[in-house]
Every structure is written in structure tokens, then in C-alpha cells.
PDB file of C-alpha atoms in Angstrom:
ATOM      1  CA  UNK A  30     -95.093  10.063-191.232  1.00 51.00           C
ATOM      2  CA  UNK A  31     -92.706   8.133-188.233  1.00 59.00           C
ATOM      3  CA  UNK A  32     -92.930   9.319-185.435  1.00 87.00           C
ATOM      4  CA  UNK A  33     -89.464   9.017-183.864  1.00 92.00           C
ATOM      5  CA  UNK A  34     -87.959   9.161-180.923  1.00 94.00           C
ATOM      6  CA  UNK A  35     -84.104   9.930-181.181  1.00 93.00           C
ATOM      7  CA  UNK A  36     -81.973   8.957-178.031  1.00 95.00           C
ATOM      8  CA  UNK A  37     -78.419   9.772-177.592  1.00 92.00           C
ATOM      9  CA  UNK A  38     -75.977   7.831-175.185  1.00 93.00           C
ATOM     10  CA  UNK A  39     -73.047   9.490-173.705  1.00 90.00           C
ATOM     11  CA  UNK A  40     -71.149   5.823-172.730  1.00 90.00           C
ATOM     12  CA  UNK A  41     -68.095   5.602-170.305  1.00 88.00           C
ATOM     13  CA  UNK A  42     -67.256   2.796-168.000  1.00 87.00           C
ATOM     14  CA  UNK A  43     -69.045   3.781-164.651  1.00 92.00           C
ATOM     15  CA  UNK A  44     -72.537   5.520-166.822  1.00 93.00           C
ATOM     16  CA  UNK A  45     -74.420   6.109-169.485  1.00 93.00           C
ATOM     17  CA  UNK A  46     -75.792   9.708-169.971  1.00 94.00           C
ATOM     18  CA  UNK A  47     -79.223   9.604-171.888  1.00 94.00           C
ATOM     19  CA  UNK A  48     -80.663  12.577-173.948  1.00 93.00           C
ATOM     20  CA  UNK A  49     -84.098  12.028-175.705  1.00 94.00           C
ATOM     21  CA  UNK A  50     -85.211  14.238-178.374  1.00 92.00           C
ATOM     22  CA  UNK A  51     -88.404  14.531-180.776  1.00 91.00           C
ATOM     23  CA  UNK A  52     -88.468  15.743-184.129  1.00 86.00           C
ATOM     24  CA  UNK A  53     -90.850  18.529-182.951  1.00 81.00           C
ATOM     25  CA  UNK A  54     -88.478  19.451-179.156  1.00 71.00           C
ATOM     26  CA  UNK A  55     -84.994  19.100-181.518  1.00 64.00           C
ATOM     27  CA  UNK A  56     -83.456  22.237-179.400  1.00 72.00           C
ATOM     28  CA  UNK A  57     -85.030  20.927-176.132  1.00 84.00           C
ATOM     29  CA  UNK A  58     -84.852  17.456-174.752  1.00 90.00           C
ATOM     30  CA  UNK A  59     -88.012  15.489-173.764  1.00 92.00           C
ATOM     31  CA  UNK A  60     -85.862  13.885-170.937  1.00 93.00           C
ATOM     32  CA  UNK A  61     -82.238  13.701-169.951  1.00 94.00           C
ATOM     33  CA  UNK A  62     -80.960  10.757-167.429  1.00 96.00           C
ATOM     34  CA  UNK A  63     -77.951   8.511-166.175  1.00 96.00           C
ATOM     35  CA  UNK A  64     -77.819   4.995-165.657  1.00 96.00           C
ATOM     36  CA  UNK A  65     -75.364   3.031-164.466  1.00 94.00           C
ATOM     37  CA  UNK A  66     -73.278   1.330-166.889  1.00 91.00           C
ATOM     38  CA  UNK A  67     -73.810  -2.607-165.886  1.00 90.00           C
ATOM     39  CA  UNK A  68     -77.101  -4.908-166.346  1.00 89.00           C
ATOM     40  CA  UNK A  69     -79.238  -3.279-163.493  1.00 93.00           C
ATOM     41  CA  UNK A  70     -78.396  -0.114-165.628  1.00 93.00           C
ATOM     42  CA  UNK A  71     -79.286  -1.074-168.873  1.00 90.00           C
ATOM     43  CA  UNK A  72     -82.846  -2.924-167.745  1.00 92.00           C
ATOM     44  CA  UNK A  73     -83.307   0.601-165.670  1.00 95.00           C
ATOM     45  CA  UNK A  74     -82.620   2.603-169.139  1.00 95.00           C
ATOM     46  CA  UNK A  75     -84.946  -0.073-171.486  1.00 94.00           C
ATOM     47  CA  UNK A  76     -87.517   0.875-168.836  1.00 96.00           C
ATOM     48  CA  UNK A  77     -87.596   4.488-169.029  1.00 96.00           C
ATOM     49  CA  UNK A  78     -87.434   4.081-173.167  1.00 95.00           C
ATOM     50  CA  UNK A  79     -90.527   1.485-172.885  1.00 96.00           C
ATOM     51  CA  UNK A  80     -92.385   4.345-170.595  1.00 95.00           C
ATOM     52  CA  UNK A  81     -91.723   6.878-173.107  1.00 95.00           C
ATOM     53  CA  UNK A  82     -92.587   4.673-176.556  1.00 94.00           C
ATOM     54  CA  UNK A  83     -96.233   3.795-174.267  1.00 94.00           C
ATOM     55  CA  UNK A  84     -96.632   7.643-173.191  1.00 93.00           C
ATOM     56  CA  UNK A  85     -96.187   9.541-176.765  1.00 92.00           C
ATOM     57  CA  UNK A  86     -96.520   6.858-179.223  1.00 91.00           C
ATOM     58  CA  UNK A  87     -93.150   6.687-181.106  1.00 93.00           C
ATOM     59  CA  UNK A  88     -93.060   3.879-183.860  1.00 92.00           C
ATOM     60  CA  UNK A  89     -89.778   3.926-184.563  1.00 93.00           C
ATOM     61  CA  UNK A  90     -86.833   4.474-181.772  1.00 95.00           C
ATOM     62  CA  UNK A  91     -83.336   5.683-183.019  1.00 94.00           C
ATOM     63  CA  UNK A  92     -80.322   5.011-181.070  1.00 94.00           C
ATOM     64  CA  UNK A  93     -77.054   7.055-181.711  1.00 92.00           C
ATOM     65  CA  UNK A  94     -73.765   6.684-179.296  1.00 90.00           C
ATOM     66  CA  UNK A  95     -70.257   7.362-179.748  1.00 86.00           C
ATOM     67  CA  UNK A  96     -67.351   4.631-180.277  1.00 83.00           C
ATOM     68  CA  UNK A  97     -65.498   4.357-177.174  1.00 81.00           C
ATOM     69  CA  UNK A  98     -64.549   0.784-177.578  1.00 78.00           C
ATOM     70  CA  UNK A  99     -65.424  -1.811-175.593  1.00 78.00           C
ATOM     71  CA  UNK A 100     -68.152   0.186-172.959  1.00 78.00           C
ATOM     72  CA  UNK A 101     -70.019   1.539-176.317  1.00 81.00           C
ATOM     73  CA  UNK A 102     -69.450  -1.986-177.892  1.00 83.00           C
ATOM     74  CA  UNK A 103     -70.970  -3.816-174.660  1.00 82.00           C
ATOM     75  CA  UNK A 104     -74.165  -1.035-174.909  1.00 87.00           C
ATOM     76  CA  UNK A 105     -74.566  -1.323-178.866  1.00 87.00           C
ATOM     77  CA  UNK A 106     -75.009  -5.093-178.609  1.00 86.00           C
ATOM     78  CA  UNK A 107     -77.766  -5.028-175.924  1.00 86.00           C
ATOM     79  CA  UNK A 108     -79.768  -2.513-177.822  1.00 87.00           C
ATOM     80  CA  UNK A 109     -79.518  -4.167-181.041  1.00 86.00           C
ATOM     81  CA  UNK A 110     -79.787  -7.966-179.802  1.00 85.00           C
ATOM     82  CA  UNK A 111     -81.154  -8.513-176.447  1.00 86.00           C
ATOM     83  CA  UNK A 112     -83.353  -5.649-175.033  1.00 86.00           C
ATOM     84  CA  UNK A 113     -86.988  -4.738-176.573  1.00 87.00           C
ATOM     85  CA  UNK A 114     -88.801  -1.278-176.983  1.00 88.00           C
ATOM     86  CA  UNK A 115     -92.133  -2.150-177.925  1.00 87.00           C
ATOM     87  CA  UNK A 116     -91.897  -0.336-180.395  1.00 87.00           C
ATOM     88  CA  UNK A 117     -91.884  -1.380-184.237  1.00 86.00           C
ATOM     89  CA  UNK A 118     -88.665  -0.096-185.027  1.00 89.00           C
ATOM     90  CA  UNK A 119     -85.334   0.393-183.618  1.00 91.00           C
ATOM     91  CA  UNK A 120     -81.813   1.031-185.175  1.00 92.00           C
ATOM     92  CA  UNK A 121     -78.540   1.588-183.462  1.00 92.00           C
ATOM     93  CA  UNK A 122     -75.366   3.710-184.704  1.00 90.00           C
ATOM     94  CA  UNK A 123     -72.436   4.306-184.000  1.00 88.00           C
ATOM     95  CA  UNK A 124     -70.230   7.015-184.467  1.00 85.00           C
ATOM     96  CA  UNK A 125     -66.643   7.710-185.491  1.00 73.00           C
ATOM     97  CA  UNK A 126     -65.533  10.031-182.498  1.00 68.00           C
ATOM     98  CA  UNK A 127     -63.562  12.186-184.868  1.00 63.00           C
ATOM     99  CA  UNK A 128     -67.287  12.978-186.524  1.00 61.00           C
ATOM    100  CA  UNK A 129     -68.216  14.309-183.778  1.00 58.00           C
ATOM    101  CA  UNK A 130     -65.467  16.478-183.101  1.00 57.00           C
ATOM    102  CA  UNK A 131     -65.174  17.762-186.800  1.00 58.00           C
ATOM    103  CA  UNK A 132     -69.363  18.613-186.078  1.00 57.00           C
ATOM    104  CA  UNK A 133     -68.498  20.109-182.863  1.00 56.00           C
ATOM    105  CA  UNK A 134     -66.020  22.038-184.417  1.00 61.00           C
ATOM    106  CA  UNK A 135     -68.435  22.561-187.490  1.00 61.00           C
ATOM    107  CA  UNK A 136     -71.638  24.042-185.085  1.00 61.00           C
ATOM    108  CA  UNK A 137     -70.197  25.092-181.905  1.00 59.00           C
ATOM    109  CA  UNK A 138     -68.717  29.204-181.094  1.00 62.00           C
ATOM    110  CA  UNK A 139     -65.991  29.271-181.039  1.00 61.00           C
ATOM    111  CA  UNK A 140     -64.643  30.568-177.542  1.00 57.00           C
ATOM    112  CA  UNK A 141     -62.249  33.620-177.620  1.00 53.00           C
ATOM    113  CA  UNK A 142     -59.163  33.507-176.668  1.00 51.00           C
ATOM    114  CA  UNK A 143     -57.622  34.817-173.167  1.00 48.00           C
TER     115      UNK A 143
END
């Protein structure tokens, strides 16, 4: 069975908020960061997903972000085409933001109303 490690990227033009999760930590995450959203960023953020594949192992490394045009565009490309894991396996996807709302909406309490 893969062992994967799931990593979700918040993007926006000044950072990039990172959540890793594990199929067995689903609720909790194994780490949470920021990088900044340029080069020295990205090499910092392939660095702490290299530690992590060496530490626990993962053989397979799945990236998930949300469209936000060209800052998620600019991130998408240098995880699919330029930066390497070390690990076996690595996809990238991108998400519709309305998805994510409509799951948001889906999941999520509602909040009452004041």
C-alpha cells in the first residue's frame, strides 16, 4: 500500500501556506508552514518536503492548491516541472475555487445568525 504524503498550498502573491497531512494524522497535520512566495521560497518549501519524504518514508507525494491564477499557476509549474522530492511519485492538482467553496459549504457548521 502507498504511503502518501498529501500537502496542501494556500497560494497568494506575498506566501504560500503549507499543510501536510498523512493518511493515518487526516484530522491533524504532521506540519503546517509559510514560505515566501518567490524562488528563495519555493527551494525553502522543496526542502522541508525532501526532509519529510527522508524522515517517514512517503513514496508517493500529492500536491493539491487552489486556482488563483497566475501565483497558483507560477507554483503548479515548479512542482510539476522543475523541483524534485526524492520521492517516486508526485502529482499536482488544481482546484476549481468554486469546489472548494461548494465543500466548504458541504462540511463546515454552519454559523448562526446574529
Amino acid at each position: 500500500m502507498p504511503s502518501p504524503l498529501f500537502v496542501g498550498i494556500d497560494v497568494s502573491s506575498q506566501d504560500n501556506v503549507v499543510c501536510c497531512l498523512t493518511l493515518q494524522e487526516e484530522k491533524r497535520p504532521l506540519c503546517r508552514f509559510s514560505v515566501a512566495n518567490n524562488r528563495p521560497g519555493i527551494l525553502e518549501f522543496q526542502d522541508r518536503i525532501v526532509s519529510l519524504v527522508h524522515k517517514h518514508g512517503f513514496d508517493q507525494v500529492l500536491f493539491g492548491l487552489e486556482h488563483t491564477g497566475c501565483y497558483s499557476t507560477h507554483v503548479a509549474m515548479y512542482l510539476q516541472h522543475h523541483l524534485s522530492f526524492d520521492c517516486p511519485e508526485t502529482k499536482v492538482y488544481v482546484f476549481n475555487p468554486s469546489l472548494i467553496r461548494d465543500f466548504n459549504e458541504i462540511t463546515l457548521p454552519r454559523r448562526s445568525q446574529e
